[in-house]
PDB file of C-alpha atoms and ligand atoms in Angstrom:
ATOM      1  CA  UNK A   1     191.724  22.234 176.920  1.00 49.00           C
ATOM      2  CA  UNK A   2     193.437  23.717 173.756  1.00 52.00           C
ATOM      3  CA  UNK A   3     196.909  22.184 175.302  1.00 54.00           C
ATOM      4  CA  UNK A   4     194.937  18.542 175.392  1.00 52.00           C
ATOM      5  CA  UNK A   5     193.685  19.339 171.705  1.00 54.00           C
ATOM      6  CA  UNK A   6     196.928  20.371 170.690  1.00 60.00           C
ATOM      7  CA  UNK A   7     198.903  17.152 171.696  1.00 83.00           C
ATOM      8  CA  UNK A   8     196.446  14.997 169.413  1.00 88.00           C
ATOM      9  CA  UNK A   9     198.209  16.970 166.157  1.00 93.00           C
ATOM     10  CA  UNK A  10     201.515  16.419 167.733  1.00 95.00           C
ATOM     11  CA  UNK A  11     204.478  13.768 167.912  1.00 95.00           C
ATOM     12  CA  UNK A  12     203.010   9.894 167.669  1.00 96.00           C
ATOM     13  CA  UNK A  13     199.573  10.548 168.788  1.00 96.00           C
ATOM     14  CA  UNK A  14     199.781  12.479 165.587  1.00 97.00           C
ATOM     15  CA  UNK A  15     200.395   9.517 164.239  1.00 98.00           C
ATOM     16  CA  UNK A  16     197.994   7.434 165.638  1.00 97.00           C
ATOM     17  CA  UNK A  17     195.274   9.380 164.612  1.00 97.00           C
ATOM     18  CA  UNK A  18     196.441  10.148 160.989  1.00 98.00           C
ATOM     19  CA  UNK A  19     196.659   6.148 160.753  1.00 98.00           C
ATOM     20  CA  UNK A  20     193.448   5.700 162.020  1.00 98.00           C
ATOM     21  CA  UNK A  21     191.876   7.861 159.455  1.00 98.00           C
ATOM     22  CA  UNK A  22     193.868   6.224 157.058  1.00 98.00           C
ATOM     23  CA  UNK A  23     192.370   2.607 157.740  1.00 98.00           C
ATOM     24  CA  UNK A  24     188.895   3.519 158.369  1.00 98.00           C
ATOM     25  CA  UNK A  25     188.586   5.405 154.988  1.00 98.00           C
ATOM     26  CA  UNK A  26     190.116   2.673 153.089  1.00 98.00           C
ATOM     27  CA  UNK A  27     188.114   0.125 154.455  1.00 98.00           C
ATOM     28  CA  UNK A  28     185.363   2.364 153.471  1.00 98.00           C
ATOM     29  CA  UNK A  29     186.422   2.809 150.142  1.00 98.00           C
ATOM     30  CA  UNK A  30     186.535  -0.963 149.353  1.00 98.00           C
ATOM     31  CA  UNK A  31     183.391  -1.146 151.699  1.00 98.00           C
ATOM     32  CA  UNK A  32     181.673   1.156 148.712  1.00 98.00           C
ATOM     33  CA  UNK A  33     182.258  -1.891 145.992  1.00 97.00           C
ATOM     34  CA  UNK A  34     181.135  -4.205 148.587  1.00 97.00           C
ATOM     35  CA  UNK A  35     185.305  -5.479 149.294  1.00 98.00           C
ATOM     36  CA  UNK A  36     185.322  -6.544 145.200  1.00 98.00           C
ATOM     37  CA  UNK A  37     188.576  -6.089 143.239  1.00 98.00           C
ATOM     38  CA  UNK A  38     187.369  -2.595 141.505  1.00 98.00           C
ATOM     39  CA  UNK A  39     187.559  -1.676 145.762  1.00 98.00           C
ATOM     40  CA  UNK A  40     190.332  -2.981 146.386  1.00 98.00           C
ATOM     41  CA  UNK A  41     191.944  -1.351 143.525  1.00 98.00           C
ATOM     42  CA  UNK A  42     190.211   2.209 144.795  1.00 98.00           C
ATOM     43  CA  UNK A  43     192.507   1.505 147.800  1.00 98.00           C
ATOM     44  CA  UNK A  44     196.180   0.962 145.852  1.00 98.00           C
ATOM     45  CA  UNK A  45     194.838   4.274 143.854  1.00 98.00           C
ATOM     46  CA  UNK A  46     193.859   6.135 146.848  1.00 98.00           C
ATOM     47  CA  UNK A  47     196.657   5.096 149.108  1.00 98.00           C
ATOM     48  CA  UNK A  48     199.420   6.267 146.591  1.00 98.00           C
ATOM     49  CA  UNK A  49     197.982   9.431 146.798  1.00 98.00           C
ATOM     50  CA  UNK A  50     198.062   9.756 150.614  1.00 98.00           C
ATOM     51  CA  UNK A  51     201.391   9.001 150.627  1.00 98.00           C
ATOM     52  CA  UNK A  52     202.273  11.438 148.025  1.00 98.00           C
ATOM     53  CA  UNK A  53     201.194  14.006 150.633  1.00 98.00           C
ATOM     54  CA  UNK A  54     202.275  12.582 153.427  1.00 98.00           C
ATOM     55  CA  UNK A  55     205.821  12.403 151.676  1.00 98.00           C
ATOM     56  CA  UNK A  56     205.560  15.740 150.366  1.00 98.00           C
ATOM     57  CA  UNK A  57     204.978  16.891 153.720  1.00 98.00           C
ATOM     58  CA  UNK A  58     207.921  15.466 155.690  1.00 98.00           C
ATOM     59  CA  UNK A  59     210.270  15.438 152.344  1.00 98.00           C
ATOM     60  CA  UNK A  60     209.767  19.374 152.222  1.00 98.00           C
ATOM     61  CA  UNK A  61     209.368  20.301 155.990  1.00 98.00           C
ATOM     62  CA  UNK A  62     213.320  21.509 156.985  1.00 97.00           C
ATOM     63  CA  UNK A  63     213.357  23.177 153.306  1.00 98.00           C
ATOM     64  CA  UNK A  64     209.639  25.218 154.179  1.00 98.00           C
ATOM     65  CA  UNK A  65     210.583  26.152 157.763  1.00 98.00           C
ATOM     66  CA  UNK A  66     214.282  27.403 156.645  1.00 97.00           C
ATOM     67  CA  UNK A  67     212.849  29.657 153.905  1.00 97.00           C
ATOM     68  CA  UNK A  68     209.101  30.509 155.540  1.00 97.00           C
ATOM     69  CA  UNK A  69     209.557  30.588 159.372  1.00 97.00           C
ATOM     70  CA  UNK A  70     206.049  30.406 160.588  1.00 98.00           C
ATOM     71  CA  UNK A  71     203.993  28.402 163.277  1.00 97.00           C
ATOM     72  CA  UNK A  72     202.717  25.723 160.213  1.00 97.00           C
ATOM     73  CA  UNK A  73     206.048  25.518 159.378  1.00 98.00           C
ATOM     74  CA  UNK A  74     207.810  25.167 162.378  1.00 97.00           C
ATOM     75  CA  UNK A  75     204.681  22.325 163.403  1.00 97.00           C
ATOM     76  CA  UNK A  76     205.384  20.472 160.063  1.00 97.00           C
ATOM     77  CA  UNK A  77     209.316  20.463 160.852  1.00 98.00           C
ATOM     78  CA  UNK A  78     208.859  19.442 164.013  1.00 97.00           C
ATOM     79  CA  UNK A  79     206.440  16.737 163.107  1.00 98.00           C
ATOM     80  CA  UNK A  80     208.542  15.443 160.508  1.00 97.00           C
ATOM     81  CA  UNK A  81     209.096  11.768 161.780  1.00 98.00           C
ATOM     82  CA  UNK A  82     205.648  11.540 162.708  1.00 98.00           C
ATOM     83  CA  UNK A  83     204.486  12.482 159.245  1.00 98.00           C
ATOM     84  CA  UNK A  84     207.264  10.113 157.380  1.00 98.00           C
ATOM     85  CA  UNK A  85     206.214   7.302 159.662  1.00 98.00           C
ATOM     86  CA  UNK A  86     202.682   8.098 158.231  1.00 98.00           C
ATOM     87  CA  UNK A  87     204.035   7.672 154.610  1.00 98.00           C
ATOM     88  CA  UNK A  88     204.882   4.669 155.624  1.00 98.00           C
ATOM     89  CA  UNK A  89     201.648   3.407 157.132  1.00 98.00           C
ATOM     90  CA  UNK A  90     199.993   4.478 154.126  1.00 98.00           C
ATOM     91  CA  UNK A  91     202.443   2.687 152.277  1.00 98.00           C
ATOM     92  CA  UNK A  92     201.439  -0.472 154.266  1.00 98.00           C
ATOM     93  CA  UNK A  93     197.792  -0.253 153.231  1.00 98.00           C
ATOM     94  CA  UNK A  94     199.263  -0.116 149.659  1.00 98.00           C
ATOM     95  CA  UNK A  95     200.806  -3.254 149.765  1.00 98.00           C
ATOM     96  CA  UNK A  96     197.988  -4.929 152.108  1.00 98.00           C
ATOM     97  CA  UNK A  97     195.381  -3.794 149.110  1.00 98.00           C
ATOM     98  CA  UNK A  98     198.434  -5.225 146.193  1.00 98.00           C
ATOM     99  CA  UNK A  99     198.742  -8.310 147.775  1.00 98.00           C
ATOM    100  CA  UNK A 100     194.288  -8.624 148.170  1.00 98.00           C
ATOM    101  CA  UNK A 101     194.489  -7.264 144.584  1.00 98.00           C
ATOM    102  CA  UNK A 102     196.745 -10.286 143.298  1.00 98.00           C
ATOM    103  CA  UNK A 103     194.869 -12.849 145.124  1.00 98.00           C
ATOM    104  CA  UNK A 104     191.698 -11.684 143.767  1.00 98.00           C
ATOM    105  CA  UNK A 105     192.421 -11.142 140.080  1.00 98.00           C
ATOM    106  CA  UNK A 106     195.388 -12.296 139.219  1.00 98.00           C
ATOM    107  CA  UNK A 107     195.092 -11.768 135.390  1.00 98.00           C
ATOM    108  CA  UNK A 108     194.330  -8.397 135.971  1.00 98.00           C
ATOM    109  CA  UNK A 109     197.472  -7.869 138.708  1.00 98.00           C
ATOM    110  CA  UNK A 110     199.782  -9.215 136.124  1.00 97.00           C
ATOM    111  CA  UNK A 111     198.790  -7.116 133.467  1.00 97.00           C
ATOM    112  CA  UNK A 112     198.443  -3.749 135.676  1.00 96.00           C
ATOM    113  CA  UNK A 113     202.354  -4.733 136.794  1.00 96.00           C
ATOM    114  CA  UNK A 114     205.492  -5.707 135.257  1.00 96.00           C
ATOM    115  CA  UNK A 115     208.928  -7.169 136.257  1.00 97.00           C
ATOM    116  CA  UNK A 116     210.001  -3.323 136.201  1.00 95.00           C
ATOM    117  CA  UNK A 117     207.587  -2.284 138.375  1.00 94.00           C
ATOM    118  CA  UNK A 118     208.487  -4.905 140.553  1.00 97.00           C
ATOM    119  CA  UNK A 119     212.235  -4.173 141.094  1.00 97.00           C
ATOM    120  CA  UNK A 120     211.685  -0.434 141.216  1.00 97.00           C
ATOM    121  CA  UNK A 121     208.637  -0.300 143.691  1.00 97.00           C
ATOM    122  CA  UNK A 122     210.701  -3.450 146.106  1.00 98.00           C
ATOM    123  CA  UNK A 123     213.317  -1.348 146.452  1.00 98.00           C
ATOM    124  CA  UNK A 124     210.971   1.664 147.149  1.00 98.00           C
ATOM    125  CA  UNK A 125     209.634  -0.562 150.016  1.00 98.00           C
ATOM    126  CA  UNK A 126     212.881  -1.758 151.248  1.00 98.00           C
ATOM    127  CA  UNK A 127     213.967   1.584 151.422  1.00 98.00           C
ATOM    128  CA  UNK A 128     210.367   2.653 153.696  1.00 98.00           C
ATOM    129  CA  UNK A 129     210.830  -0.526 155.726  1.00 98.00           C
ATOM    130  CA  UNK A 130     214.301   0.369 156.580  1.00 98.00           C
ATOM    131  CA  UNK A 131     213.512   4.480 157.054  1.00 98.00           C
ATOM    132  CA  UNK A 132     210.390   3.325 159.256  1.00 98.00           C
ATOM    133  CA  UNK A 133     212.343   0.890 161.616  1.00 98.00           C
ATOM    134  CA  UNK A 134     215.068   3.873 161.753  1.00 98.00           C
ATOM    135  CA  UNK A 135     212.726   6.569 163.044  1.00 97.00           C
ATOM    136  CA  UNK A 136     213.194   5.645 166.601  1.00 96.00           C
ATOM    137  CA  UNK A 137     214.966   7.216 168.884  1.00 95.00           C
ATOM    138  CA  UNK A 138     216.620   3.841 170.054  1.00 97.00           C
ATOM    139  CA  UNK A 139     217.191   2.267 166.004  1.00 97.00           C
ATOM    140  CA  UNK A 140     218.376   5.322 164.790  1.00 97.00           C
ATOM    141  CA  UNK A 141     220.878   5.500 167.597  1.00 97.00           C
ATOM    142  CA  UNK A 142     222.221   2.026 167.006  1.00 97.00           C
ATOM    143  CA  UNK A 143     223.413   2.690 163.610  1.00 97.00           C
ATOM    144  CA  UNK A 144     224.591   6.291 164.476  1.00 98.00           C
ATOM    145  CA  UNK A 145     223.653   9.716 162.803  1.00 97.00           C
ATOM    146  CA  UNK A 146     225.840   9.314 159.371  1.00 98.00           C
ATOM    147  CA  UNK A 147     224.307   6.147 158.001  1.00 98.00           C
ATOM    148  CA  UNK A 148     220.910   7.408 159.557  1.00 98.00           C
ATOM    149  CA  UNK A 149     221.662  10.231 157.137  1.00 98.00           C
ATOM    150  CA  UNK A 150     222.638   8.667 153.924  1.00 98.00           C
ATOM    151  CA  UNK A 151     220.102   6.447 154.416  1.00 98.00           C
ATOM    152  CA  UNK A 152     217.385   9.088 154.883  1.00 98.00           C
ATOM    153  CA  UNK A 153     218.495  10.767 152.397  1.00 98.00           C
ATOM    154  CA  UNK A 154     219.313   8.804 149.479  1.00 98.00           C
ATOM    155  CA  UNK A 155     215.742   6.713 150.638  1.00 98.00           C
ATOM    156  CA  UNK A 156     213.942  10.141 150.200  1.00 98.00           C
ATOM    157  CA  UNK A 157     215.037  11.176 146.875  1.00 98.00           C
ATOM    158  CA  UNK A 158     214.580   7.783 145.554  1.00 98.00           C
ATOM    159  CA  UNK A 159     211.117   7.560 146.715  1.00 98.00           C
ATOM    160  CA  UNK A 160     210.313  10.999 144.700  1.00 98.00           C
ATOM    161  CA  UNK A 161     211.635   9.461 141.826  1.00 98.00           C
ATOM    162  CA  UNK A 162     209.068   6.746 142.109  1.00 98.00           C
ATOM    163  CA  UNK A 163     206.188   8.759 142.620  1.00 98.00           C
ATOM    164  CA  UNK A 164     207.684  10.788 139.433  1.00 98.00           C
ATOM    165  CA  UNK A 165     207.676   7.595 137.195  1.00 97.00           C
ATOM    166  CA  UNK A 166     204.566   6.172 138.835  1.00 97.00           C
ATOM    167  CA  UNK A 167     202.373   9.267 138.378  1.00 98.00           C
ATOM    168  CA  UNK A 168     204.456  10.519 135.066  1.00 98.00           C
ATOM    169  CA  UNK A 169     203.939   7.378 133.123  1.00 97.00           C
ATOM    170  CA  UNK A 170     199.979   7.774 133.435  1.00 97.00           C
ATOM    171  CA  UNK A 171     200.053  11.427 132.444  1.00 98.00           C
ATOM    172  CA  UNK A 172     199.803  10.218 128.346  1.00 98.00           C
ATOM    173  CA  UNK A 173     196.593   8.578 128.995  1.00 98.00           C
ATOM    174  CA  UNK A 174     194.949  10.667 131.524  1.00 98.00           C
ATOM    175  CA  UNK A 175     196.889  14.377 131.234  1.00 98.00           C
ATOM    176  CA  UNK A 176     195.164  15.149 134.735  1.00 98.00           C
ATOM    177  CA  UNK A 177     197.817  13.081 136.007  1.00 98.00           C
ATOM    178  CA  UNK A 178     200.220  15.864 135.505  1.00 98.00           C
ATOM    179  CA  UNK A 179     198.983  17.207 138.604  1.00 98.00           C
ATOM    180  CA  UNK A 180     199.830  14.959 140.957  1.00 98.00           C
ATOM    181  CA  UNK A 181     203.390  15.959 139.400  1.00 98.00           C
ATOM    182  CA  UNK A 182     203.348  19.568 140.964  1.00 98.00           C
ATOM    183  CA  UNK A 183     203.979  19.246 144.391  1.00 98.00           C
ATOM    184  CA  UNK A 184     207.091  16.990 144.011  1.00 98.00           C
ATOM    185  CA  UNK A 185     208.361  19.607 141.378  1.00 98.00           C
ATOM    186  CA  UNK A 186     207.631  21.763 144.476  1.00 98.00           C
ATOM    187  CA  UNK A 187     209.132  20.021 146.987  1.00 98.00           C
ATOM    188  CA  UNK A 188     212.742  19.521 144.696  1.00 98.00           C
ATOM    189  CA  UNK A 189     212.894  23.129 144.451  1.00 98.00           C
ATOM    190  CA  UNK A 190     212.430  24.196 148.076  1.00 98.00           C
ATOM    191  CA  UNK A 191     215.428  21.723 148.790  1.00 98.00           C
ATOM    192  CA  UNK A 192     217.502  22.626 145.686  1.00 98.00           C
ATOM    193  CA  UNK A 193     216.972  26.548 146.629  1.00 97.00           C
ATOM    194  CA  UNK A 194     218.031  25.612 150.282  1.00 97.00           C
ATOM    195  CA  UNK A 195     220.543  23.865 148.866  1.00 95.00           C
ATOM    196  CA  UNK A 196     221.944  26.509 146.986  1.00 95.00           C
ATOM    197  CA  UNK A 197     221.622  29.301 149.640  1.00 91.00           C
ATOM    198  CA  UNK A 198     223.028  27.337 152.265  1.00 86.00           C
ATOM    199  CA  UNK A 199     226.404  26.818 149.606  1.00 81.00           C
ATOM    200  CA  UNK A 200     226.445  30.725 148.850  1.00 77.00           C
ATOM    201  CA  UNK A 201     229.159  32.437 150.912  1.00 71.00           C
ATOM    202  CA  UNK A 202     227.252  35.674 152.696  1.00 60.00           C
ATOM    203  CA  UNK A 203     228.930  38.917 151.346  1.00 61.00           C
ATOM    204  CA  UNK A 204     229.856  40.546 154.611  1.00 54.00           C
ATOM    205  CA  UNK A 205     229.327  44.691 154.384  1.00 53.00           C
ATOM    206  CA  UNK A 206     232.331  46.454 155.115  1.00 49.00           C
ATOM    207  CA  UNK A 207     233.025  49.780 156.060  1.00 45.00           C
TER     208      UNK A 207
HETATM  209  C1  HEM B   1     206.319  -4.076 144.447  1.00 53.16           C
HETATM  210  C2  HEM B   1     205.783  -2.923 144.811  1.00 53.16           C
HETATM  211  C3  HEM B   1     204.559  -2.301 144.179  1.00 53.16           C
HETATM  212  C4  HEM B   1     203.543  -2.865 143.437  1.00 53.16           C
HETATM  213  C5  HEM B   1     203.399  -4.332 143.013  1.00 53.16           C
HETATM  214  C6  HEM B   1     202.600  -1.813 143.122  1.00 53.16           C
HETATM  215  C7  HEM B   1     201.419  -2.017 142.424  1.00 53.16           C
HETATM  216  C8  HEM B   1     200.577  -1.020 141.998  1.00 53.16           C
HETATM  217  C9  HEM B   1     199.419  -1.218 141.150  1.00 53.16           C
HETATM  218  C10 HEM B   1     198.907  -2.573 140.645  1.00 53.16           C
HETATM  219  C11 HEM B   1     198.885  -0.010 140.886  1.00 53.16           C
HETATM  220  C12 HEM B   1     197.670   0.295 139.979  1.00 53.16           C
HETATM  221  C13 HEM B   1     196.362   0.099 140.674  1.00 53.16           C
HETATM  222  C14 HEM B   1     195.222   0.203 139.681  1.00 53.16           C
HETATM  223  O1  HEM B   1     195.340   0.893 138.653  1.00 53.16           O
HETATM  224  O2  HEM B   1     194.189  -0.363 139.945  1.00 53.16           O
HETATM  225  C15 HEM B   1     199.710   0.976 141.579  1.00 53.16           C
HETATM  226  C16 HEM B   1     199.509   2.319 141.545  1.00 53.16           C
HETATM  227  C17 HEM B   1     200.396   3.235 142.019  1.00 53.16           C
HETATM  228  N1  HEM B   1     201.478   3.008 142.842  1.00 53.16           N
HETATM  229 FE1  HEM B   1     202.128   1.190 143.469  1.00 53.16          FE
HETATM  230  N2  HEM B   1     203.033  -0.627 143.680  1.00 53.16           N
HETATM  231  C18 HEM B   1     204.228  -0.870 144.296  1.00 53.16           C
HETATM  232  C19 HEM B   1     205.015   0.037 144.978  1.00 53.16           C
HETATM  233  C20 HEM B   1     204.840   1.412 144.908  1.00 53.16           C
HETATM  234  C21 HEM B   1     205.727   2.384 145.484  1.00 53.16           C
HETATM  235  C22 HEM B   1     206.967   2.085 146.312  1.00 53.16           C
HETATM  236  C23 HEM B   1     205.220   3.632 145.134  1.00 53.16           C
HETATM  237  C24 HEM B   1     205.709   5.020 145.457  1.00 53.16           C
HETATM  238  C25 HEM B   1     206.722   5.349 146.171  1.00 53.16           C
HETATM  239  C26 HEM B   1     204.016   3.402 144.368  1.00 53.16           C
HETATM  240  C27 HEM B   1     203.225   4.395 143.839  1.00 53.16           C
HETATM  241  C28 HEM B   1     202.116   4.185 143.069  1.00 53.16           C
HETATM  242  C29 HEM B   1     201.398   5.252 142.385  1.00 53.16           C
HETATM  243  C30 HEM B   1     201.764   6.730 142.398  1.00 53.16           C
HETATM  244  C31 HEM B   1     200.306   4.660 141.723  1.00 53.16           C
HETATM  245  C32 HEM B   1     199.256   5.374 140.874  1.00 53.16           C
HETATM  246  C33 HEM B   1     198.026   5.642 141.671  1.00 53.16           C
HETATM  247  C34 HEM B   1     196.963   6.348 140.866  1.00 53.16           C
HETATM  248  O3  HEM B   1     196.580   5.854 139.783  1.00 53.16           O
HETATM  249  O4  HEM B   1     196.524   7.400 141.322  1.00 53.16           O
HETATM  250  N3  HEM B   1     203.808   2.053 144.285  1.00 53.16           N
HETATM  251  N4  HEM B   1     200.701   0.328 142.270  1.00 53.16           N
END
């Protein structure tokens, strides 16, 4: 019974069911302003932040299990793919509720966006579209573990950029914001402290 429990928080039934959620709430969201745009905007709002927890999560989960070796740990590490791949569905209900926001009030979408925002967040999606399609066993294969890698890699720490400028450049007008900004302070330190420990040469006692 716990075994059959247990699988549900595991691997891509993990997935499935964080995905699920996902949907359901932000259909009920926009279901609260009866599918208007102020809904539909609830949605972009509320989807950013999922994925800022569901990147924090799998950005942060080799760093936490490396430094605090523990069953949540060790879960979150292993679960890493699973969780990015939920980024990335949450992501997908970001752009789903952008593209519903445009057609809906398109004065509005142009002045809540800007040619900047544009470049910076389609290469943030090019980068989850490519990171998503690589988190197979069978894609990430084909283009072998060093582009997998630098891909990964460079995707992830341009991604926590964005959420840095996205959620940063609110912070003036609403300084709750600044919140949002802890956890990917958090996450950049775990790695950088890693980092740093795994480039310190162990002093070896003698004698
Ligand atoms: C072309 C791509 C994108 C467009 C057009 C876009 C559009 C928008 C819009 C219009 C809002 C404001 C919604 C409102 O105030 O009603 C928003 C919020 C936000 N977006 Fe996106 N977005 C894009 C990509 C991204 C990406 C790639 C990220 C992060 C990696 C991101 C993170 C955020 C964040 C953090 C917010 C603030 C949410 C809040 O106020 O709590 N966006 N986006």
């Amino acid at each position: 019974m716990l075994a059959r429990r247990q699988n549900w928080f595991e691997s891509w039934r993990l997935f499935a069911v964080l995905s699920l959620a996902l949907i359901v709430l932000s259909l009920w969201i926009a279901g609260m302003r009866q599918f208007e745009v102020d809904g539909v905007r609830m949605v972009i709002r509320f989807t950013a932040r999922t994925s800022l927890l569901f990147f924090c999560l799998a950005f942060s989960a080799a760093a936490l299990a490396r430094l605090w070796p523990n069953a949540w740990t060790r879960w979150q590490r292993r679960n890493r793919r699973y969780l990015g791949v939920t980024f990335a569905a949450s992501h997908g209900i970001h752009a789903v509720a952008i593209v519903c926001f445009a057609a809906m009030a398109p004065t509005d979408f142009m002045s809540a966006t800007s040619a900047v925002s544009f470049i910076f967040g389609g290469v943030g999606y090019a980068f989850i579209v490519a990171m998503a399609a690589t988190s197979f066993d069978r894609t990430a294969g084909a283009i072998g573990p060093r582009a997998w890698r630098i891909l990964h890699l460079s995707g992830g720490y341009y991604l926590w950029f964005q959420f840095m400028v996205s959620f940063g450049k609110r912070v003036p007008d609403m300084p709750l914001y600044a919140l949002f900004l802890v956890p990917l302070l958090a996450v950049m330190a775990l790695r950088l402290i890693v980092m740093a420990s795994a480039r310190t040469p162990r002093t070896v006692p003698t004698g």
